[in-house]
Short mmCIF file of C-alpha atoms and ligand atoms in Angstrom, two decimals:
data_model
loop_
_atom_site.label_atom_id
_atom_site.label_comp_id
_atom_site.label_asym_id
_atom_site.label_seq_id
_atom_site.Cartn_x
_atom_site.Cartn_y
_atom_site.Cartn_z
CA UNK L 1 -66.22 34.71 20.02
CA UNK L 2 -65.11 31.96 22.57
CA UNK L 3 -62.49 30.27 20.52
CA UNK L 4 -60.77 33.89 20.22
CA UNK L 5 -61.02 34.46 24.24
CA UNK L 6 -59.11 31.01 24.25
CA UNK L 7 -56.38 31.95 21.96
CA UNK L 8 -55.92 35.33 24.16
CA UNK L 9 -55.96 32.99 27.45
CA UNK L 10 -53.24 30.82 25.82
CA UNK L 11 -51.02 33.43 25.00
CA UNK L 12 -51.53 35.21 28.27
CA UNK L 13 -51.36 32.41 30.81
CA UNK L 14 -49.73 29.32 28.42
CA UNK L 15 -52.19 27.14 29.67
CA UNK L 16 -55.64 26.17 29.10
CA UNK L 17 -57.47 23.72 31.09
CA UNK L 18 -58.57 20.05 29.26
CA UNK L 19 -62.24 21.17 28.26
CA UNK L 20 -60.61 24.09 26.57
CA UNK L 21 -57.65 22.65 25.09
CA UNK L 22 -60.34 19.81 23.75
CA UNK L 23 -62.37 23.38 22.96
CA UNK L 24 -59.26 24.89 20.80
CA UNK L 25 -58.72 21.76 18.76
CA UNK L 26 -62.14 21.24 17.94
CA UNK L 27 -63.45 24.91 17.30
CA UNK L 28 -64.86 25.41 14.13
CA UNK L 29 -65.44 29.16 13.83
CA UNK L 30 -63.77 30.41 10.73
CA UNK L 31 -62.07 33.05 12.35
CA UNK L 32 -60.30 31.15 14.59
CA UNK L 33 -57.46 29.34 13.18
CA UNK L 34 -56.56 33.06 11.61
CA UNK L 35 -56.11 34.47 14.87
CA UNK L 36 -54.27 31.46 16.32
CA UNK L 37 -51.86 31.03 13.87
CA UNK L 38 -51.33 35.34 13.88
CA UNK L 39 -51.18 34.99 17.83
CA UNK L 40 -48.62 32.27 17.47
CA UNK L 41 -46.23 34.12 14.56
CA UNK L 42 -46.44 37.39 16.90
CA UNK L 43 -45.05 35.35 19.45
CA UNK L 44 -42.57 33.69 17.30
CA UNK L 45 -41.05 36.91 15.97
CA UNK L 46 -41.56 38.29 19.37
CA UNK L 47 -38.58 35.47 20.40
CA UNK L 48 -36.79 34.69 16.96
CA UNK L 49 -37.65 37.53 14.79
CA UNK L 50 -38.10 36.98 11.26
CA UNK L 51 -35.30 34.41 11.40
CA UNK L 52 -35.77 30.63 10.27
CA UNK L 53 -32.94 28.01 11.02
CA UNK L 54 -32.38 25.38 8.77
CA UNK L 55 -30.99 21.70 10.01
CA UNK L 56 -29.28 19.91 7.47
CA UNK L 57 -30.60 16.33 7.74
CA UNK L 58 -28.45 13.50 7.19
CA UNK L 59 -30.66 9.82 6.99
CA UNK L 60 -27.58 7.88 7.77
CA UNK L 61 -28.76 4.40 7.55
CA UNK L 62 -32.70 2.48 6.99
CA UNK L 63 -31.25 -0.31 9.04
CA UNK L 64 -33.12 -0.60 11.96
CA UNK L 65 -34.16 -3.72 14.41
CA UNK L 66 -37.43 -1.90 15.77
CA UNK L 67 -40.72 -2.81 14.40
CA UNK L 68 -42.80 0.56 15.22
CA UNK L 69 -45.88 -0.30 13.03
CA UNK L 70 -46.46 3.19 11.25
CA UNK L 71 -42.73 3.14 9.61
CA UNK L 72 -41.71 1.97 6.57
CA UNK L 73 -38.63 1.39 7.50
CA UNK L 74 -39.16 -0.79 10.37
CA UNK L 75 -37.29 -4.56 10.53
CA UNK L 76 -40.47 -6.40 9.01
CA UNK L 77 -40.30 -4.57 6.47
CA UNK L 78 -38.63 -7.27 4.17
CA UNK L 79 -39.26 -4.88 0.80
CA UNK L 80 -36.86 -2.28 2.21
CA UNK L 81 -33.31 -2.13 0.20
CA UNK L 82 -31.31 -1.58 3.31
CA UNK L 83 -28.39 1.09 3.52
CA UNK L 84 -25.87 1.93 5.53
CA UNK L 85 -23.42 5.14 4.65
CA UNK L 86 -19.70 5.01 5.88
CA UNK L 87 -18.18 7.40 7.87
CA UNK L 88 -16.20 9.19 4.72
CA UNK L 89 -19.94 9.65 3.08
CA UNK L 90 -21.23 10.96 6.43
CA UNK L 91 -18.99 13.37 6.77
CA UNK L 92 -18.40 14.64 3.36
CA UNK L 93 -22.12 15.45 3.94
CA UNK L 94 -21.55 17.13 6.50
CA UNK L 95 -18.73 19.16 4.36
CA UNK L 96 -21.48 19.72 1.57
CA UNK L 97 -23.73 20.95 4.11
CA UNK L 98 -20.94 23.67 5.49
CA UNK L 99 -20.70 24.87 2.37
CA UNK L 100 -23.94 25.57 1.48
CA UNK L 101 -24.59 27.54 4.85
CA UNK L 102 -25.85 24.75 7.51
CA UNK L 103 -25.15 25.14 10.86
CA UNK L 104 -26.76 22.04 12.32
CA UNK L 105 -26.06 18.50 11.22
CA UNK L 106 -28.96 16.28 12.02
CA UNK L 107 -27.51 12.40 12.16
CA UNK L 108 -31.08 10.46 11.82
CA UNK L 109 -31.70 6.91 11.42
CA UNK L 110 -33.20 3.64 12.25
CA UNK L 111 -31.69 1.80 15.44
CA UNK L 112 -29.06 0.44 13.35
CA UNK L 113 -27.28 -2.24 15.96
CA UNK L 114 -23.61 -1.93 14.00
CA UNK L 115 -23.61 2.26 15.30
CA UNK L 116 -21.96 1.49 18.63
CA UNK L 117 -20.23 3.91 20.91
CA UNK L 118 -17.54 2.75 19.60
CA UNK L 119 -18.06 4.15 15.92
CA UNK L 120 -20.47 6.61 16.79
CA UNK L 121 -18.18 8.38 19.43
CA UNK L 122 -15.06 9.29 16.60
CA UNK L 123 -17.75 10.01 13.95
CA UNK L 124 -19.62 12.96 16.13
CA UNK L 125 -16.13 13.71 16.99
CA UNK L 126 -14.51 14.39 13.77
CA UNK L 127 -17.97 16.33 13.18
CA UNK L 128 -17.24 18.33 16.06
CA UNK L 129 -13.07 18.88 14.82
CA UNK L 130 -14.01 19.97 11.47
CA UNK L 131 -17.19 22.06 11.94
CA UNK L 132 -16.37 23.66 15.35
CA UNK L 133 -19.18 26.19 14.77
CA UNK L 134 -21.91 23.98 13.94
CA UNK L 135 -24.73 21.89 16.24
CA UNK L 136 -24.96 18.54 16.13
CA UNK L 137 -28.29 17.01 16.38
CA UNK L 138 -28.30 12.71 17.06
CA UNK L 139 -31.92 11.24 16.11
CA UNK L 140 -31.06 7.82 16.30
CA UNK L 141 -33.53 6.30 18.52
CA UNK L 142 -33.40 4.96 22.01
CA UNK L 143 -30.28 3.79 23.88
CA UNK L 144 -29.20 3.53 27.62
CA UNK L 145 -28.14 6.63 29.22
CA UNK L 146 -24.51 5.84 29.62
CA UNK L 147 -24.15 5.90 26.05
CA UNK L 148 -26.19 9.15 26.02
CA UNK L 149 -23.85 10.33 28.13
CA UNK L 150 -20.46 9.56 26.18
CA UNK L 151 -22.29 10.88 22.39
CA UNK L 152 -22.85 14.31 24.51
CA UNK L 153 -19.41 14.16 25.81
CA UNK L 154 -18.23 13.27 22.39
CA UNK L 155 -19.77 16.87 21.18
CA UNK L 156 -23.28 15.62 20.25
CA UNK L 157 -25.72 19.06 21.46
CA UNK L 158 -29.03 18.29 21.03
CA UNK L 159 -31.14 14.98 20.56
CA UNK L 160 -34.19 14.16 18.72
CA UNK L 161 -36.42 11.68 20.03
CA UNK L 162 -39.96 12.07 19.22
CA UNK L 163 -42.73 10.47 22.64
CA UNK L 164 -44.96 9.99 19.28
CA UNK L 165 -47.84 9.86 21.79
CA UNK L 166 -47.99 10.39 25.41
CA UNK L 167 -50.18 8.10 26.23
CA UNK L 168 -49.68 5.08 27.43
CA UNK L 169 -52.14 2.46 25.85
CA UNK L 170 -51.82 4.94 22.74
CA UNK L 171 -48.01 4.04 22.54
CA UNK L 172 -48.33 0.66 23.22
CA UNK L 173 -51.20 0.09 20.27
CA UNK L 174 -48.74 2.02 17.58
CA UNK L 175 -45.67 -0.63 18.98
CA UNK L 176 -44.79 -3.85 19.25
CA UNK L 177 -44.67 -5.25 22.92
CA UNK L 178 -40.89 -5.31 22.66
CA UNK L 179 -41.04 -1.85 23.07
CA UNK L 180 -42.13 0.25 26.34
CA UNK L 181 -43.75 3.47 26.75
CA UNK L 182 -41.89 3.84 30.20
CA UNK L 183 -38.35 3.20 28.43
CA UNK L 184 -39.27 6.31 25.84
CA UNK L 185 -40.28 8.44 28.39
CA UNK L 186 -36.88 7.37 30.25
CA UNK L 187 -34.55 7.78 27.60
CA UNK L 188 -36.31 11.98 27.45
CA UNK L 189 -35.92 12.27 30.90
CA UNK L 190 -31.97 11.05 30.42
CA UNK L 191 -31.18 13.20 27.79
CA UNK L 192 -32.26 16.49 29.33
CA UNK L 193 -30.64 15.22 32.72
CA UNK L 194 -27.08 14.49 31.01
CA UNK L 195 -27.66 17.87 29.33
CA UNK L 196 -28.92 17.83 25.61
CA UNK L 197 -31.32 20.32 24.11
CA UNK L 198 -34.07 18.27 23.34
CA UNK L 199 -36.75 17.92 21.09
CA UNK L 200 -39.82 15.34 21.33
CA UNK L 201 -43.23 15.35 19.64
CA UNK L 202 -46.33 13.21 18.34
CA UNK L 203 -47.46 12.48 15.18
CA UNK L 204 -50.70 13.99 14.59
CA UNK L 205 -54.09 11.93 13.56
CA UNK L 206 -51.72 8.14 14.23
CA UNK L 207 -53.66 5.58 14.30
CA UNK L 208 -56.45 5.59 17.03
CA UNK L 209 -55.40 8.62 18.17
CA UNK L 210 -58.42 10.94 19.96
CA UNK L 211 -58.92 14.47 20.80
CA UNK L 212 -57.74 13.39 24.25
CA UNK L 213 -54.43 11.52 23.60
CA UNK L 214 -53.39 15.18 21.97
CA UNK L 215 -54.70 17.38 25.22
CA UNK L 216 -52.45 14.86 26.99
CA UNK L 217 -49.46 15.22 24.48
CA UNK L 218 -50.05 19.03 25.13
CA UNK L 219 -49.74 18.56 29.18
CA UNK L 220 -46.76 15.90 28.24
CA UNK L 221 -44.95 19.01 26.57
CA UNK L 222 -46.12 21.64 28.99
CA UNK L 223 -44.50 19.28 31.82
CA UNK L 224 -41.39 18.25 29.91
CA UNK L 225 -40.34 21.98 28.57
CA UNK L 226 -38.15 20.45 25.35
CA UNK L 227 -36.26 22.52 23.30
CA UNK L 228 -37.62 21.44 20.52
CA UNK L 229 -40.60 20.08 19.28
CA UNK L 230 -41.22 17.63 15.75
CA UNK L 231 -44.60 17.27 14.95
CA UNK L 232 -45.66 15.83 11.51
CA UNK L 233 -48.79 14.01 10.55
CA UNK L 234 -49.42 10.61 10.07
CA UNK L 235 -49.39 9.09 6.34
CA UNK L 236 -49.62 5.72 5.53
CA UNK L 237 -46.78 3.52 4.23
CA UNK L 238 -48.06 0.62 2.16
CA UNK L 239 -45.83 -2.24 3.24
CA UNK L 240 -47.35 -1.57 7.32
CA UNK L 241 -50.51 -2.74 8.67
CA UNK L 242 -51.45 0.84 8.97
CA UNK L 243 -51.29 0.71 5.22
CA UNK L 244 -55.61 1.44 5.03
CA UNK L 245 -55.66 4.09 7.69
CA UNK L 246 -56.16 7.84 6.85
CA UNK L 247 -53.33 10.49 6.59
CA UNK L 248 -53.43 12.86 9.34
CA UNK L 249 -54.73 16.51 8.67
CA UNK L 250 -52.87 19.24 7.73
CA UNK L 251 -54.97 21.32 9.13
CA UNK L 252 -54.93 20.12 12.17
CA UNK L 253 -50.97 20.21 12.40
CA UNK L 254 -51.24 23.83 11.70
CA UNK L 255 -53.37 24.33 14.49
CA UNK L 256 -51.29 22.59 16.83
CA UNK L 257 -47.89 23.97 15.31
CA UNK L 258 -49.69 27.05 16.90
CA UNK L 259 -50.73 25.92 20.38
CA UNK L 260 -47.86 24.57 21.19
CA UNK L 261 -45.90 27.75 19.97
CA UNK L 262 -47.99 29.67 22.53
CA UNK L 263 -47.69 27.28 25.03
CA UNK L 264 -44.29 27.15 24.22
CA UNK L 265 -42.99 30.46 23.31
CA UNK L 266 -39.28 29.87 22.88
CA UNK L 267 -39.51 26.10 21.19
CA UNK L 268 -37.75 25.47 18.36
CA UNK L 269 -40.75 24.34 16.25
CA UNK L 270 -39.78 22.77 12.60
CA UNK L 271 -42.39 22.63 9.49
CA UNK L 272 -41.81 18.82 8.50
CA UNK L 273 -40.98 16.84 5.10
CA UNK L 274 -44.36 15.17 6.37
CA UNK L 275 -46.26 18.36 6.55
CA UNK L 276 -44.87 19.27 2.76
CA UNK L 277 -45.77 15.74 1.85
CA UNK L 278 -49.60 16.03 2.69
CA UNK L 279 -49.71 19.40 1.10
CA UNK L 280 -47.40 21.50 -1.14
CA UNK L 281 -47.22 24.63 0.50
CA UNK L 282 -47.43 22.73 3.95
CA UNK L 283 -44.12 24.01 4.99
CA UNK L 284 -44.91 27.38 3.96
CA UNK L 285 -48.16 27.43 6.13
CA UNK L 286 -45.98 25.64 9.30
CA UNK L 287 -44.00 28.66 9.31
CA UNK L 288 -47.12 30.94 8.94
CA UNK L 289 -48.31 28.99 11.96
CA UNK L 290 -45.76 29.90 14.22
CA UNK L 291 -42.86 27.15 13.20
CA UNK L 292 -39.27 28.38 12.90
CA UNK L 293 -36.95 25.74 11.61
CA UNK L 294 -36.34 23.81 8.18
CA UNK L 295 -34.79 20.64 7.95
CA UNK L 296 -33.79 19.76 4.12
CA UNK L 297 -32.11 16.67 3.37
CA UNK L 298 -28.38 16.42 2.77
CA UNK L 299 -28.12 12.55 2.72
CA UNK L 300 -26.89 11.33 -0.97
CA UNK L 301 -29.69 11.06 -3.66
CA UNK L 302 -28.35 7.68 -4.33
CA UNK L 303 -29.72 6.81 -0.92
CA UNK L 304 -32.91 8.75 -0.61
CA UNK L 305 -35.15 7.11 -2.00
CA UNK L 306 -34.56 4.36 0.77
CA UNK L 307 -35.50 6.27 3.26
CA UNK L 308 -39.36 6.25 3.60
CA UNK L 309 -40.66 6.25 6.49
CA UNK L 310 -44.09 6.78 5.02
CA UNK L 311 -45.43 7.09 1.24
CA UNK L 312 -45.01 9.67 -1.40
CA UNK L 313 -42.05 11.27 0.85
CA UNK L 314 -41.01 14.69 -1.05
CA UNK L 315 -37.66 15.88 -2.23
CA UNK L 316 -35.90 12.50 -2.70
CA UNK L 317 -34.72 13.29 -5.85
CA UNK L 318 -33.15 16.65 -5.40
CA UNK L 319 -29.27 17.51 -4.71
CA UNK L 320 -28.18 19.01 -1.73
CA UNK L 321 -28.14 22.69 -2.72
CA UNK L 322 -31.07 22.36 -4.93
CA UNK L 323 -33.27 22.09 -2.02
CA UNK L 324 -31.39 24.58 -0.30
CA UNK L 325 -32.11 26.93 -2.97
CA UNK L 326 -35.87 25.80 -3.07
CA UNK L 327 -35.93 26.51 0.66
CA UNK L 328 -34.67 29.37 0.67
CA UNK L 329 -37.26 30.59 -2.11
CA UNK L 330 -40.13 29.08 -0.34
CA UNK L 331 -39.45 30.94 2.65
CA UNK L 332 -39.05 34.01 1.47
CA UNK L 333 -42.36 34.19 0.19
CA UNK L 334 -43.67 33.68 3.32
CA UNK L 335 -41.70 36.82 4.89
CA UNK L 336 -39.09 35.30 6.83
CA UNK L 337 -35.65 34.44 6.12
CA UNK L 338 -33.67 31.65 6.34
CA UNK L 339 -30.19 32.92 8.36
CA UNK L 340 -26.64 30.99 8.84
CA UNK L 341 -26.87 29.98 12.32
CA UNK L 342 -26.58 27.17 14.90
CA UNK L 343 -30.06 28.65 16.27
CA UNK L 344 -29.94 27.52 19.60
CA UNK L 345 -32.89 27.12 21.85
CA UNK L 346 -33.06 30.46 23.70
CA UNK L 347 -34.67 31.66 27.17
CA UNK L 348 -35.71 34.92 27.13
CA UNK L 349 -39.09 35.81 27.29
CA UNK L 350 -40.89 37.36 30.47
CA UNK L 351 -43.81 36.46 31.57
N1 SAH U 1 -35.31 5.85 14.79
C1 SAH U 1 -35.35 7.22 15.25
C2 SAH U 1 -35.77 8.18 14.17
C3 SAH U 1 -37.19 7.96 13.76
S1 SAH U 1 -37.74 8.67 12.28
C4 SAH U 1 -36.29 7.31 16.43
O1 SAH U 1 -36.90 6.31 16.80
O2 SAH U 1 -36.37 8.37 17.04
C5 SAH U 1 -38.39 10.18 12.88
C6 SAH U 1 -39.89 10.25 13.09
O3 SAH U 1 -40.62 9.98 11.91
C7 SAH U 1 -40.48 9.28 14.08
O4 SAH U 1 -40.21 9.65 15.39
C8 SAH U 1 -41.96 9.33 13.73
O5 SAH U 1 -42.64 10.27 14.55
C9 SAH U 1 -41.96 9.81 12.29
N2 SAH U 1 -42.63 8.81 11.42
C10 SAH U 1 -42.34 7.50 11.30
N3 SAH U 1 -43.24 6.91 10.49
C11 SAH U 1 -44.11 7.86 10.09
C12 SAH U 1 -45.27 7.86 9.27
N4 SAH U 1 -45.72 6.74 8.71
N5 SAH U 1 -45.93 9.03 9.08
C13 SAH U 1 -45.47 10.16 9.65
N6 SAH U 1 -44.40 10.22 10.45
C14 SAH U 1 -43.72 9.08 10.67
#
């Protein structure tokens, strides 16, 4: 019974060394990815009880002038019907989203060069004015740190920006040269400085990606201690040169939704669109894993269906409170509970 020892190390000590990390995400013993993913919910509800936050996810615009090679939204991308919403439909999203009980705002979307300080500044703002008692998230890619520093000012809290891979050649083969491994791992390093909650993470089974690249995505996080985590995995988006390469496995998502919540025992840890994309009870089995957040979409429906960052995306079609409602269904029959909260990162376990 190695693979259980390891789980019981993990849990104990939140570390592992490489050979057993590599151990843990290869182990094939059936009983192991049972007691992982109970190990990982006891240590969830240990920290967050039965509660599950939801983030109400805004895809603001498609626009962006990167060219990662795995998105389907990226500037090449000359298929793409491009959107941009104003600040009126941004915000009366943000309204709908009150309403229906979200406590976070999530702004994602491409680097879209017309979002300036200078418009995004009011915009997170006015957020701020008229939902005092709600988070707001930015995911908007990378900038320089001074303008970091005025959206936090402005009343942005916490900042998505996924390190997709942690290592180096890795992040440079899933890129185009105009972008730098060392100017991701900057921009982290400036948000947590300047004071955000943050959240990074890695796509799981991208392109070329090893056994290794993920033990060193797991010593990445272990070094980095974000607030948050995003880990979804890989699918294919036709109109990419990734277009032939295999999804990523759900299975292994699980299993690192898992590790990382024992390495990690306070993280807020989300079961992705992509994880309910590669399977239909994928969120479901996130949160069985040990993940504690939900992020349904509140962008327009008119505009969904622009938004794909990969293929066969789900819920495009749905209203606002539809998927809510569908949410809040789906987790209840996995036990927990979705709750009306900003659900903060908190720091209170002893070790
Ligand atoms: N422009 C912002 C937001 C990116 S979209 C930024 O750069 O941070 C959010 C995440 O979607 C990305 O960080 C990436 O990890 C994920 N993503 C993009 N394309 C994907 C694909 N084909 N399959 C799975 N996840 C993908």
């Amino acid at each position: 019974m190695d693979g259980l020892y390891l789980v019981e190390k993990l849990e104990r000590e939140r570390d592992l060394t490489n050979a057993e990390f590599t151990e843990v995400l290869t182990c094939r013993e059936e009983v192991f990815d049972k007691y992982l993913s109970e190990r990982a919910r006891a240590v969830r509800e240990r920290v967050y009880g039965k509660d599950v936050y939801l983030r109400g996810l805004v895809e603001f615009t498609n626009i962006c002038k990167n060219n990662c090679k795995y998105c389907g939204i990226r500037c090449g991308n000359t298929k793409v019907e491009r959107y941009r919403l104003s600040e009126e439909e941004i915000l009366a999203c943000c309204d709908q989203g009150d309403a229906l009980g979200f406590r976070t705002f999530v702004l994602q979307g491409g680097e879209d060069p017309y979002f300036t300080d200078e418009r995004l500044v009011p915009l997170v703002r006015q957020m701020k004015e008229q939902h005092p008692d709600c988070a707001i998230t930015l995911s908007i890619g990378e900038r320089e740190r001074e303008s970091y520093q005025r959206l936090f000012d402005a009343g942005a809290d916490r900042y998505l920006l996924r390190h997709e891979t942690a290592n180096k050649a890795h992040y440079e083969s899933l890129h185009p040269r105009a972008m730098s491994y060392e100017h991701r791992m900057q921009c982290l390093r400036d948000l947590k400085e300047i004071g955000f909650q943050v959240g990074c993470g890695m796509m799981v089974g991208s392109p070329g990606q090893t056994t290794e690249h993920l033990v060193e995505d797991l010593r990445f996080l272990q070094a980095f201690q974000p607030e948050m985590v995003g880990i979804g995995p890989f699918i294919p988006h036709h109109e990419t040169e990734y277009a032939k390469e295999p999804a990523g496995s759900v299975e292994l998502t699980l299993r690192l939704l898992s590790v990382i919540r024992l390495l990690l025992p306070e993280v807020l840890l989300p079961a992705t669109t992509a994880l309910g994309t590669m399977d239909p009870l994928g969120r479901e089995k996130g949160l069985l894993a040990g993940a504690n957040v939900i992020m349904p979409n509140l962008s327009p429906t008119g505009v969904r269906g622009k938004y794909l960052l990969y293929d066969n995306k789900i819920c495009t079609g749905d209203e606002a409170a539809e998927c809510v409602r569908c949410m809040s269904l789906r987790v209840a029959k996995t036990g927990y509970k979705v709750v009306q909260a900003r659900g903060d990162h908190v720091r209170v376990t002893e070790r």
